[in-house]
Tab-separated table of C-alpha atoms in Angstrom:
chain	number	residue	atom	x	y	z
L	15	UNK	CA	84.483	134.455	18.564
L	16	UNK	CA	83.206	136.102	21.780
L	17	UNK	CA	84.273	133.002	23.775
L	18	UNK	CA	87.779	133.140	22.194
L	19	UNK	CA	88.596	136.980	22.753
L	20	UNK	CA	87.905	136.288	26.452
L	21	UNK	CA	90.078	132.935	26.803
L	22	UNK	CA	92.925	135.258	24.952
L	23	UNK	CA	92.219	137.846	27.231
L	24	UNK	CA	92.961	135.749	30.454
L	25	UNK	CA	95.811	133.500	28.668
L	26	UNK	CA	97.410	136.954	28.092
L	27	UNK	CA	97.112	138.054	31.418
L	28	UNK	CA	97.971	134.617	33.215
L	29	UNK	CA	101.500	134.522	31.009
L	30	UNK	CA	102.515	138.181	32.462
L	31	UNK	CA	101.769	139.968	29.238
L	32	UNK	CA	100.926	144.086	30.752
L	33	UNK	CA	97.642	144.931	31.055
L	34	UNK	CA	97.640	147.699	28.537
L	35	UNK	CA	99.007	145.411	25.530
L	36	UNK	CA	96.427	142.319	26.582
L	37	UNK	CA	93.710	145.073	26.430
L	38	UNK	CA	94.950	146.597	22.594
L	39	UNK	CA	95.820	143.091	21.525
L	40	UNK	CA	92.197	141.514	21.838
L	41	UNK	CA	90.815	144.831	20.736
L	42	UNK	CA	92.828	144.769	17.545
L	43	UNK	CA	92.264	141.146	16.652
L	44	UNK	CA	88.541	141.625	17.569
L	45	UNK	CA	88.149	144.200	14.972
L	46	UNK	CA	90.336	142.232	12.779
L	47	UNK	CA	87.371	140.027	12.548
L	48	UNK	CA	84.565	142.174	12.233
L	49	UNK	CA	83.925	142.322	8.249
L	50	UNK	CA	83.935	145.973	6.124
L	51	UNK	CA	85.571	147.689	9.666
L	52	UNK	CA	88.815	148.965	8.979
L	53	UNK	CA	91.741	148.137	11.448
L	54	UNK	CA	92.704	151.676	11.878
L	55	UNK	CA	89.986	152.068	14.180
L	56	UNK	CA	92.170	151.012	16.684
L	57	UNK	CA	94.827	153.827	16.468
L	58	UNK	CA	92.295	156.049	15.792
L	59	UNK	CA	90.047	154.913	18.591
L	60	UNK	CA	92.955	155.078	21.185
L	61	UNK	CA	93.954	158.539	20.501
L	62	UNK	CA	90.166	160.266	20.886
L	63	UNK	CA	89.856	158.024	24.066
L	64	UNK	CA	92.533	160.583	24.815
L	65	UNK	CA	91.026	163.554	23.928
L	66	UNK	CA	89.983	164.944	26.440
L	67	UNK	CA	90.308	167.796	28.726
L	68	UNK	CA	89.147	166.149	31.922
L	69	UNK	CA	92.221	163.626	31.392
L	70	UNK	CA	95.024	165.785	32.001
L	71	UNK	CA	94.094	165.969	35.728
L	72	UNK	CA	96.151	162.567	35.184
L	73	UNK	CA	99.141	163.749	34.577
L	74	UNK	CA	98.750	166.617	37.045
L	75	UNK	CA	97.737	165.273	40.082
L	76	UNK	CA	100.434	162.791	39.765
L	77	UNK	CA	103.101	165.715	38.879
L	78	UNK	CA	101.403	167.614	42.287
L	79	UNK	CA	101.880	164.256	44.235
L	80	UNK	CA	105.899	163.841	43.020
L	81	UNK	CA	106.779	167.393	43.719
L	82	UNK	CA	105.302	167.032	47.114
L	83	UNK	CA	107.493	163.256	47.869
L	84	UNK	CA	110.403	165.364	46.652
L	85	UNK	CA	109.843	168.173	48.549
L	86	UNK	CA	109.743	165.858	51.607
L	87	UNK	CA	106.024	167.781	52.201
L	88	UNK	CA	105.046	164.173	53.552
L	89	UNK	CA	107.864	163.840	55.665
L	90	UNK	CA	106.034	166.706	57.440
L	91	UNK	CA	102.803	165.242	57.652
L	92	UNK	CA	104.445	162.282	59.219
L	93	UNK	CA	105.430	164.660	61.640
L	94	UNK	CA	101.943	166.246	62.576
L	95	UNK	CA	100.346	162.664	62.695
L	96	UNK	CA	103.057	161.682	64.968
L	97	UNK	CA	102.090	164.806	67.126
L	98	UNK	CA	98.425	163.929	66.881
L	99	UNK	CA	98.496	159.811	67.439
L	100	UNK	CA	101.756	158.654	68.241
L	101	UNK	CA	100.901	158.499	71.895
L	102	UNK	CA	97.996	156.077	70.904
L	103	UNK	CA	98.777	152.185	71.454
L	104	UNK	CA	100.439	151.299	68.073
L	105	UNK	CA	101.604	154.840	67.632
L	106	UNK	CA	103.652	154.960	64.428
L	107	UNK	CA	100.995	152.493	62.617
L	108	UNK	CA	98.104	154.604	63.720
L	109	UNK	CA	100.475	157.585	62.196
L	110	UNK	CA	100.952	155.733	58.630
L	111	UNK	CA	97.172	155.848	58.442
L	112	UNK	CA	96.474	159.460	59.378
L	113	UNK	CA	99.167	160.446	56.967
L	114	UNK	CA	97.206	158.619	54.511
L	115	UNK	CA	94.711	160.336	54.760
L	116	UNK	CA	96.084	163.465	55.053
L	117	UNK	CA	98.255	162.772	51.811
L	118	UNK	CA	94.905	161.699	49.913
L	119	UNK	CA	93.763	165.217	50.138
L	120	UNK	CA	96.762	166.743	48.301
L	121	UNK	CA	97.598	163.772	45.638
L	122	UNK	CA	95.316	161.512	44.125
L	123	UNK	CA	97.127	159.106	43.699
L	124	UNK	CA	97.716	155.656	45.977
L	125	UNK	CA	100.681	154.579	44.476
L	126	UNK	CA	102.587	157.883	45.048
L	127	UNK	CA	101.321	157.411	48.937
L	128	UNK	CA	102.844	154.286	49.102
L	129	UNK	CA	105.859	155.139	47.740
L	130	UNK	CA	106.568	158.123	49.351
L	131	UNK	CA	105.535	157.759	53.112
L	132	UNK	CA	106.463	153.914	52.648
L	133	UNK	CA	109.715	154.433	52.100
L	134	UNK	CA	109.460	156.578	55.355
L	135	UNK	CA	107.370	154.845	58.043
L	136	UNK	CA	107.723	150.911	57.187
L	137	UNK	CA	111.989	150.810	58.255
L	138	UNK	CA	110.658	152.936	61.153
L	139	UNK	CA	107.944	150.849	61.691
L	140	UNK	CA	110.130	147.746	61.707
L	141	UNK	CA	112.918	149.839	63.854
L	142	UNK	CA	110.693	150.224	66.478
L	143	UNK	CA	109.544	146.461	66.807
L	144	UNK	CA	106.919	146.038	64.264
L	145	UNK	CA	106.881	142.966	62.265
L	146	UNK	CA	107.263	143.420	58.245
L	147	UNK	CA	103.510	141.837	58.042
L	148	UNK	CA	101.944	144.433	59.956
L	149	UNK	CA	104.128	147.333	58.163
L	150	UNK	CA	103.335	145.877	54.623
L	151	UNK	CA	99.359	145.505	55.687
L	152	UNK	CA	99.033	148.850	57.476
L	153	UNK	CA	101.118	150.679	54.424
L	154	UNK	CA	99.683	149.287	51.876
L	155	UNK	CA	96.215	149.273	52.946
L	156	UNK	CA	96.085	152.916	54.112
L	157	UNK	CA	97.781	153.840	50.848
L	158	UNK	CA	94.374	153.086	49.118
L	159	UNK	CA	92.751	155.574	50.878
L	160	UNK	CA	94.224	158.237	49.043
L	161	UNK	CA	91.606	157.255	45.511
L	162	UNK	CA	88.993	157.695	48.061
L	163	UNK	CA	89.734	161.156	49.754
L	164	UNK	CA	89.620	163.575	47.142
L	165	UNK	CA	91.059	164.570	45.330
L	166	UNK	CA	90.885	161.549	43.587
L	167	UNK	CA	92.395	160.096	39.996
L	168	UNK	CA	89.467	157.227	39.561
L	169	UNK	CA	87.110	159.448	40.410
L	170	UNK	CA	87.943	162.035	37.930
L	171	UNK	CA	87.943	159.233	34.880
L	172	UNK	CA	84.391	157.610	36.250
L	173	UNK	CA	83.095	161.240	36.540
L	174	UNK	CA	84.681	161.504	32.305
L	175	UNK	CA	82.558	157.752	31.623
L	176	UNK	CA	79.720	158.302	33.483
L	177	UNK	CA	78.610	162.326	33.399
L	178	UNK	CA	78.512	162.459	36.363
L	179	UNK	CA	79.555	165.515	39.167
L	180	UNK	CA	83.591	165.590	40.085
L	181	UNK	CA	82.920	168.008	42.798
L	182	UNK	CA	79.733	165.941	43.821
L	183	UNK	CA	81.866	162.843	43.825
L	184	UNK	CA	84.757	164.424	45.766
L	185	UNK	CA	82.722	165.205	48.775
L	186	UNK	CA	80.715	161.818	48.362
L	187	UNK	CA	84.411	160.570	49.164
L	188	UNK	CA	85.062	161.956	52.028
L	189	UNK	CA	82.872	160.494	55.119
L	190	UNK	CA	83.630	156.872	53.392
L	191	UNK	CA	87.272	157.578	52.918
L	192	UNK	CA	87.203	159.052	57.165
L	193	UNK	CA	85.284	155.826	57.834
L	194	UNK	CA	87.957	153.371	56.533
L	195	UNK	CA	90.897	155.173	58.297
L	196	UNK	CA	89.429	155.510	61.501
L	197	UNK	CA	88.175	151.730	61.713
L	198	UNK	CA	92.007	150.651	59.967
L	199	UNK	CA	93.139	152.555	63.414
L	200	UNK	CA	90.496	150.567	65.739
L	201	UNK	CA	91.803	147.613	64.485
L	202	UNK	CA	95.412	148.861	64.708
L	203	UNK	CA	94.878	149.848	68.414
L	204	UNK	CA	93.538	146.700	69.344
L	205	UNK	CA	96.467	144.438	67.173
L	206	UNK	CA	98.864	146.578	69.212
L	207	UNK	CA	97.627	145.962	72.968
L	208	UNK	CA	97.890	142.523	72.030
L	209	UNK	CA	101.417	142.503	70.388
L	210	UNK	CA	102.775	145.351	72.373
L	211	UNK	CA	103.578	147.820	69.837
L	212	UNK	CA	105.163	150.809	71.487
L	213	UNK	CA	103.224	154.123	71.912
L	214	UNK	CA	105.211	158.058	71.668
L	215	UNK	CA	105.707	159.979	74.090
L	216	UNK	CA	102.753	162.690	74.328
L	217	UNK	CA	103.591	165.912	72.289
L	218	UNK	CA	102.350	169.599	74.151
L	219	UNK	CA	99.593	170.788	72.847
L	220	UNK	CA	101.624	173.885	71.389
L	221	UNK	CA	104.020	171.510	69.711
L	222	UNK	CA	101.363	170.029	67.998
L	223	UNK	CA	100.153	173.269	67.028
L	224	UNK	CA	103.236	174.406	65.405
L	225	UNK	CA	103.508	171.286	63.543
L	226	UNK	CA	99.706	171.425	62.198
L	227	UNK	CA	101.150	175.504	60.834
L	228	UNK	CA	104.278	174.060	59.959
L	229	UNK	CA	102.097	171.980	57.670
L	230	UNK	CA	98.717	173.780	57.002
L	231	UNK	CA	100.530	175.466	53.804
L	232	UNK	CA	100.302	171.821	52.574
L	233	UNK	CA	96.974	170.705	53.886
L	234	UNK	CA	95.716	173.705	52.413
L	235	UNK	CA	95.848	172.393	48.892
L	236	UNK	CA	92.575	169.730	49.617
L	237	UNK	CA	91.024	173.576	50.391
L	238	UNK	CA	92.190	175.133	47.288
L	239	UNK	CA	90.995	171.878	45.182
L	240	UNK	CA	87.536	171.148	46.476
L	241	UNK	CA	86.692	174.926	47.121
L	242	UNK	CA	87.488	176.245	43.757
L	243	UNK	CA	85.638	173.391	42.351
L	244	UNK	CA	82.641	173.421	44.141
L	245	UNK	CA	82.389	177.462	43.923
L	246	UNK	CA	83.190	176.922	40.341
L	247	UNK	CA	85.981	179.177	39.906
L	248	UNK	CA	88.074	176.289	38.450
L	249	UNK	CA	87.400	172.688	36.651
L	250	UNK	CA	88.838	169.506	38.525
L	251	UNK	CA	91.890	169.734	35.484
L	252	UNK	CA	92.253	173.338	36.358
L	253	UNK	CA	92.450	172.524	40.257
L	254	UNK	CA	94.959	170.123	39.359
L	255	UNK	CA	96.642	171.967	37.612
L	256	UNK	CA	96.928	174.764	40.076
L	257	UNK	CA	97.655	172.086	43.014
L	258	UNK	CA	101.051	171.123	41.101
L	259	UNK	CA	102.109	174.715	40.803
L	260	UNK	CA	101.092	175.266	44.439
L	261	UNK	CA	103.046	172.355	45.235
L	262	UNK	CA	105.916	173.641	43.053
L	263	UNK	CA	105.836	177.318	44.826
L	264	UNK	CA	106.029	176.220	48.497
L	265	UNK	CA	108.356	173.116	48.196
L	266	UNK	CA	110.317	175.458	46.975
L	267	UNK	CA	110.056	178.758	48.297
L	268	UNK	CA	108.110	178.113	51.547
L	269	UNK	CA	109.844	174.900	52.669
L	270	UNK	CA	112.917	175.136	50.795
L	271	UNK	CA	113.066	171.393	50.066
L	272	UNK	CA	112.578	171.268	47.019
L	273	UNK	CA	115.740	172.556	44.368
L	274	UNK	CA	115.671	172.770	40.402
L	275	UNK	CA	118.069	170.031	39.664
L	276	UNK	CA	115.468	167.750	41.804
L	277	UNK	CA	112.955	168.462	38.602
L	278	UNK	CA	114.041	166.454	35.424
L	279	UNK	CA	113.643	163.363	37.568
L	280	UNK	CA	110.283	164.766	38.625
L	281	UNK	CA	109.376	165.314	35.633
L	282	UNK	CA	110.422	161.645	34.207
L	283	UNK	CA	108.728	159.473	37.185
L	284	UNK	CA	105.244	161.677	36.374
L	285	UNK	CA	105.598	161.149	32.613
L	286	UNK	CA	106.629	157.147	33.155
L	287	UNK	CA	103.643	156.585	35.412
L	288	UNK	CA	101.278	159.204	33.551
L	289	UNK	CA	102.226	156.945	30.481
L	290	UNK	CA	101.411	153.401	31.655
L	291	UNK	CA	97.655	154.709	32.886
L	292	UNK	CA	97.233	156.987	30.169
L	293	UNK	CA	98.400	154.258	27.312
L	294	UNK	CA	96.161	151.529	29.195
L	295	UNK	CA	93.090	154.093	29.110
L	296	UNK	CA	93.720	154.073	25.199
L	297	UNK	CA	93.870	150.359	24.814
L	298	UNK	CA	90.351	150.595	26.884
L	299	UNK	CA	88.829	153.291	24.880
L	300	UNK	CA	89.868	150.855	21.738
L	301	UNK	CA	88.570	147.623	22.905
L	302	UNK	CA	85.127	149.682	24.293
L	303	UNK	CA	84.153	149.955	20.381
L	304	UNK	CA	84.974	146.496	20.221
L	305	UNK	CA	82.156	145.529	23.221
L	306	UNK	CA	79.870	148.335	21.849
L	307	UNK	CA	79.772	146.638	18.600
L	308	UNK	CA	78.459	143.568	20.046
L	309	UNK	CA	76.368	145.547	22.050
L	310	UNK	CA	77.824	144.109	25.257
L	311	UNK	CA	75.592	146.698	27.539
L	312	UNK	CA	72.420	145.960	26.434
L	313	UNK	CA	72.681	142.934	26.710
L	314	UNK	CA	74.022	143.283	29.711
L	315	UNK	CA	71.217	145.556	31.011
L	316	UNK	CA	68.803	142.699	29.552
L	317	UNK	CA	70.619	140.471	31.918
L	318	UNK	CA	70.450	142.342	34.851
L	319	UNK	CA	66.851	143.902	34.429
L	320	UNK	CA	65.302	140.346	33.205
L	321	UNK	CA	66.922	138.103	35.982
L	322	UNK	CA	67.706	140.542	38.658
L	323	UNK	CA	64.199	142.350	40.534
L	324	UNK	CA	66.165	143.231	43.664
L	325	UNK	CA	68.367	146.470	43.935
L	326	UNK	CA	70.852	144.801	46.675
L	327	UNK	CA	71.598	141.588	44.580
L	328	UNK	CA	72.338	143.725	41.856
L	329	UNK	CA	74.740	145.779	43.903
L	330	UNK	CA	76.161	142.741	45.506
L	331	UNK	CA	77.054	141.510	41.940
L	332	UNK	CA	78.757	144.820	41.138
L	333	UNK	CA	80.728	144.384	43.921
L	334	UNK	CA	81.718	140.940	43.400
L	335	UNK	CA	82.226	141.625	39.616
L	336	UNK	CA	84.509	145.033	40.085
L	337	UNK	CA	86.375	143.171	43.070
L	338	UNK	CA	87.499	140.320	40.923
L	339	UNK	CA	88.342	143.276	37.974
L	340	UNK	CA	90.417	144.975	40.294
L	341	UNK	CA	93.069	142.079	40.785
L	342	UNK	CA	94.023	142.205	37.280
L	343	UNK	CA	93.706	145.681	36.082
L	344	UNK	CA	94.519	149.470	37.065
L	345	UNK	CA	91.192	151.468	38.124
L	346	UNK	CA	91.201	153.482	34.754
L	347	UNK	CA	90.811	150.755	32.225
L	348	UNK	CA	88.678	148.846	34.175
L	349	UNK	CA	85.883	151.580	34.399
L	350	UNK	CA	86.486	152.822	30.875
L	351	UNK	CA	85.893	149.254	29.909
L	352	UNK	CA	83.473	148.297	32.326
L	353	UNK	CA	81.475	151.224	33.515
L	354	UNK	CA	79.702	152.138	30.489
L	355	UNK	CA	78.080	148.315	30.643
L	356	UNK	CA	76.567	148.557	34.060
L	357	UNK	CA	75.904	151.856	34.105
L	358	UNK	CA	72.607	151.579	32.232
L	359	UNK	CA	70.971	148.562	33.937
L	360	UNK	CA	72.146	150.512	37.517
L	361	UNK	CA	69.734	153.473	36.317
L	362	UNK	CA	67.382	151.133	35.599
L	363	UNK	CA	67.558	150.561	39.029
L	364	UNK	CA	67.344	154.047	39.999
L	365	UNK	CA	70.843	154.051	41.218
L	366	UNK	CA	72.172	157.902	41.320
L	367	UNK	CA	75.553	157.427	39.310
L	368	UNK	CA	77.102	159.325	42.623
L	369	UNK	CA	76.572	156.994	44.605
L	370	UNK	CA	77.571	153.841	42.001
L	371	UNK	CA	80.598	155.847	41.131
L	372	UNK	CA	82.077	155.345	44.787
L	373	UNK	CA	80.749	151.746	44.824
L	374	UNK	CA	83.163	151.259	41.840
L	375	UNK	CA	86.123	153.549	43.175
L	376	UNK	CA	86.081	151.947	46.656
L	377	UNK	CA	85.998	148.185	45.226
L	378	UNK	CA	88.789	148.509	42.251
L	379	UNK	CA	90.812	150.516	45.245
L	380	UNK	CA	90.472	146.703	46.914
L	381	UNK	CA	92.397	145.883	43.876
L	382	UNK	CA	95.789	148.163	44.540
L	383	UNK	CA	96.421	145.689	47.391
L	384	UNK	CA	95.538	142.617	45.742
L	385	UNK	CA	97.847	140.445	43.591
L	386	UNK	CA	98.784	139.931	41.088
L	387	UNK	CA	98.475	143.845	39.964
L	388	UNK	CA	98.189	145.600	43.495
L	389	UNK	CA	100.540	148.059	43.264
L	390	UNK	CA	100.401	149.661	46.546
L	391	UNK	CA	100.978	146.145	48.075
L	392	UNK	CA	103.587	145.374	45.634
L	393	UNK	CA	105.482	148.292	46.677
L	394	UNK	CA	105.289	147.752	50.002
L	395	UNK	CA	106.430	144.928	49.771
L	396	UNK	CA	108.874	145.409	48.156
L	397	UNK	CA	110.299	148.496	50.921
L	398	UNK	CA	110.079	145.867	53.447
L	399	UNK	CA	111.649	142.732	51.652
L	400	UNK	CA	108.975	140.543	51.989
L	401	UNK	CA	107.495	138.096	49.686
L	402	UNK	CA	104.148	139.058	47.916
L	403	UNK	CA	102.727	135.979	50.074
L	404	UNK	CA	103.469	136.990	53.501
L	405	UNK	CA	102.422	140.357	52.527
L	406	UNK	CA	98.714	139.783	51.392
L	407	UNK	CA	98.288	138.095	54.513
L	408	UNK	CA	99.147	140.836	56.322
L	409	UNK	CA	96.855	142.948	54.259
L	410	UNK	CA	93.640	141.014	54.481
L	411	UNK	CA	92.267	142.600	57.737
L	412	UNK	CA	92.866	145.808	56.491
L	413	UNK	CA	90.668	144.866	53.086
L	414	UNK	CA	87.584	143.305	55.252
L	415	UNK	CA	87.161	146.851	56.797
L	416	UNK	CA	87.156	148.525	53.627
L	417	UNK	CA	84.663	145.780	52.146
L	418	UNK	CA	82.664	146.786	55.244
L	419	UNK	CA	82.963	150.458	54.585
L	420	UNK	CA	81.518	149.630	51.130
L	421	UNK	CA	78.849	147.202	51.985
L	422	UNK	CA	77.846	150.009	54.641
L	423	UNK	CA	77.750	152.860	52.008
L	424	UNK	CA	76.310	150.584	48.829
L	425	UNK	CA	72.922	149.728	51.058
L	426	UNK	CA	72.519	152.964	52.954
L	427	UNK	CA	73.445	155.491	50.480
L	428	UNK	CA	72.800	158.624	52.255
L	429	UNK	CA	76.066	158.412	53.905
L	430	UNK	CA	77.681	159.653	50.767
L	431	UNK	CA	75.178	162.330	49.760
L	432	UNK	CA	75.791	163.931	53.772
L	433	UNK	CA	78.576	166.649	52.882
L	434	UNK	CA	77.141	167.202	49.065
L	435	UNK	CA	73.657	168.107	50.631
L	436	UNK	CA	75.401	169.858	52.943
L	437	UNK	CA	77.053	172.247	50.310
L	438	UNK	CA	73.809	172.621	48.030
L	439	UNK	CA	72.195	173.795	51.395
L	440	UNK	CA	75.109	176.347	52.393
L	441	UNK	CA	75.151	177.338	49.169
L	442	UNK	CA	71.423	177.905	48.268
């Protein structure tokens, strides 16, 4: 029966049937055949998979991420990493990553990156004599550096599956999330001595300044977030909470940008994306009694601790495992469904669930620019009217320093704990 759920499972997902439904379909007909189990588990499974508190950071972070794309608060980042790089070789592309960055620390979200500065920097990109490839790649790869920088959606949910520290995971996130941008821009520099990209004129040194005040009322919100939870004045939900009325009060009193009749539609897009994570997190929760019933993770930590003596294969495996997860499914139900299996034979291993969390966050965030569910890529793509084809192509170099990012943080492991130790000394 075990062997046919999983065959279902993939025919599902090879025909195009949504994530979310393949997930609740196999978990229903799963239960269906477990005798003296009633099939209202499922409903009633699904709905406490959504009860709880740490899960409306969801919603929130994504609201805080809209309201600052409408507000056109990323236009002005653009701006000040235009200032800052644009007289690098490859200016604008080096600019799409540092605005990724910078974006990370106020959303949480990739896919509202990639929508919002993509629709931005990749017809500028190609205006000023980029090819679509390297707009797609350089978009859509930088984009995925926003569930890496905290704040951070994934994070939040592994923190929720795993007990483990949101604030400690937040700073864990941000040398590795540096790391990837700054070797996506080594790579970018060298692409564009070779192809010529143009470089910006260089911006005075007080222009940049008034851009980086212009914008600081933004950039302050990574301050407000990862301050108030590390001092514990708020909760990660809280924080997000508060970033999406701080992004509310200066889009629209600060900067002006932002008007009331922009809000119903703000409103909708958060609900409509809110909805497809939220209802696939359900489906996960659901099918997770399914696997717990068979007792899917210990076996699995049988597996692991019987056949596997060596920490690093076992992390390689995770890697490979959460890579090929990622292609198919969001971040959220993958970890709800997934986590909870490996997550005992990694402690076995004396693995600090820190330090596996951003193992897992890094390699699903391979998947948003992966088909066939990369979003980020698919978006991209879709901004610059080029096939899905051309596009992961363009993408792959990006991905390899990402995987190297990860292979460098999964086998020395201090490089995440740096900042956290950091705070626990300042603050002891």
């Amino acid at each position: 029966m075990g062997f046919l759920l999983v065959a279902l499972f993939i025919i599902l997902l090879v025909i195009g049937v949504p994530i979310a439904f393949v997930i609740g379909i196999v978990a229903l007909l799963g239960m269906m055949t477990i005798p003296d189990i009633p099939e209202v588990i499922i409903p009633m499974k699904m709905v406490n998979g959504l009860d709880s508190f740490v899960l409306l950071a969801v919603p929130l972070f994504i609201l805080a991420a809209n309201l600052m794309n409408s507000g056109k608060i990323s236009e002005k980042m653009i701006d000040l990493a235009l200032a800052i790089v644009g007289p690098l070789k490859g200016g604008l592309a080096q600019a799409n990553v540092l605005v990724s960055m910078m974006f990370a620390g106020v959303s949480g979200a990739a896919q509202a990156d990639t929508a919002g500065t993509g629709k931005i920097l990749i017809p500028s990109m190609i205006k000023n004599g980029y090819d679509r490839e390297t707009a797609t790649g350089v978009t859509a790869a930088s984009s995925t550096i926003g569930v890496v920088i905290p704040p951070s959606i994934p994070m939040i949910i592994f923190a929720g599956v795993a007990n483990a520290s949101v604030g400690t995971l937040f700073l864990g996130g941000i040398i590795p999330g540096v790391l990837i941008g700054l070797g996506m821009m080594i790579f970018i520099y060298f692409v564009s001595v070779k192809k010529g990209y143009p470089t910006f004129k260089r911006v005075h040194f007080k222009e940049i300044a008034k851009k980086f005040l212009d914008t600081f009322p933004a950039l302050l919100t990574i301050i407000i977030i990862i301050g108030g939870i590390m001092t514990g004045i708020f909760t990660a939900t809280e924080s997000a909470a508060i970033a999406s009325v701080y992004a509310l009060l200066i889009g629209m009193f600060y900067y002006k940008t932002l008007k009331i009749k922009d809000l119903p539609k703000i409103i909708f897009d958060t609900l409509s994306l809110s909805a497809l994570s939220l209802f696939a997190l359900a489906t996960a929760s659901a099918l997770g009694e399914l696997l717990s019933y068979y007792q899917l993770a210990t076996l699995a930590q049988e597996f692991f601790t019987e056949n596997i003596s060596v920490k690093w294969v076992f992390l390689l495996l995770i890697i490979g495992f959460f890579l090929v997860v990622g292609t198919f499914m969001d971040a959220i139900p993958a970890m709800i469904l997934f986590v909870p299996i490996v997550l005992p034979a990694s402690e076995a291993f004396g693995i600090d669930p820190v330090h596996l969390g951003l193992i897992v966050v890094i390699t699903l965030a391979v998947g948003l620019a992966t088909p066939p569910y990369g979003l980020c890529l698919l978006i991209a793509a879709k901004i610059a009217g080029l096939s899905i084809e051309r596009s992961f192509a363009a993408v792959i170099p990006y991905l390899l320093i990402i995987l190297a990012v990860l292979l460098l943080i999964a086998f020395v492991p201090g490089i995440v704990f740096i900042i956290p130790d950091m705070m626990a000394g300042g603050a002891e």
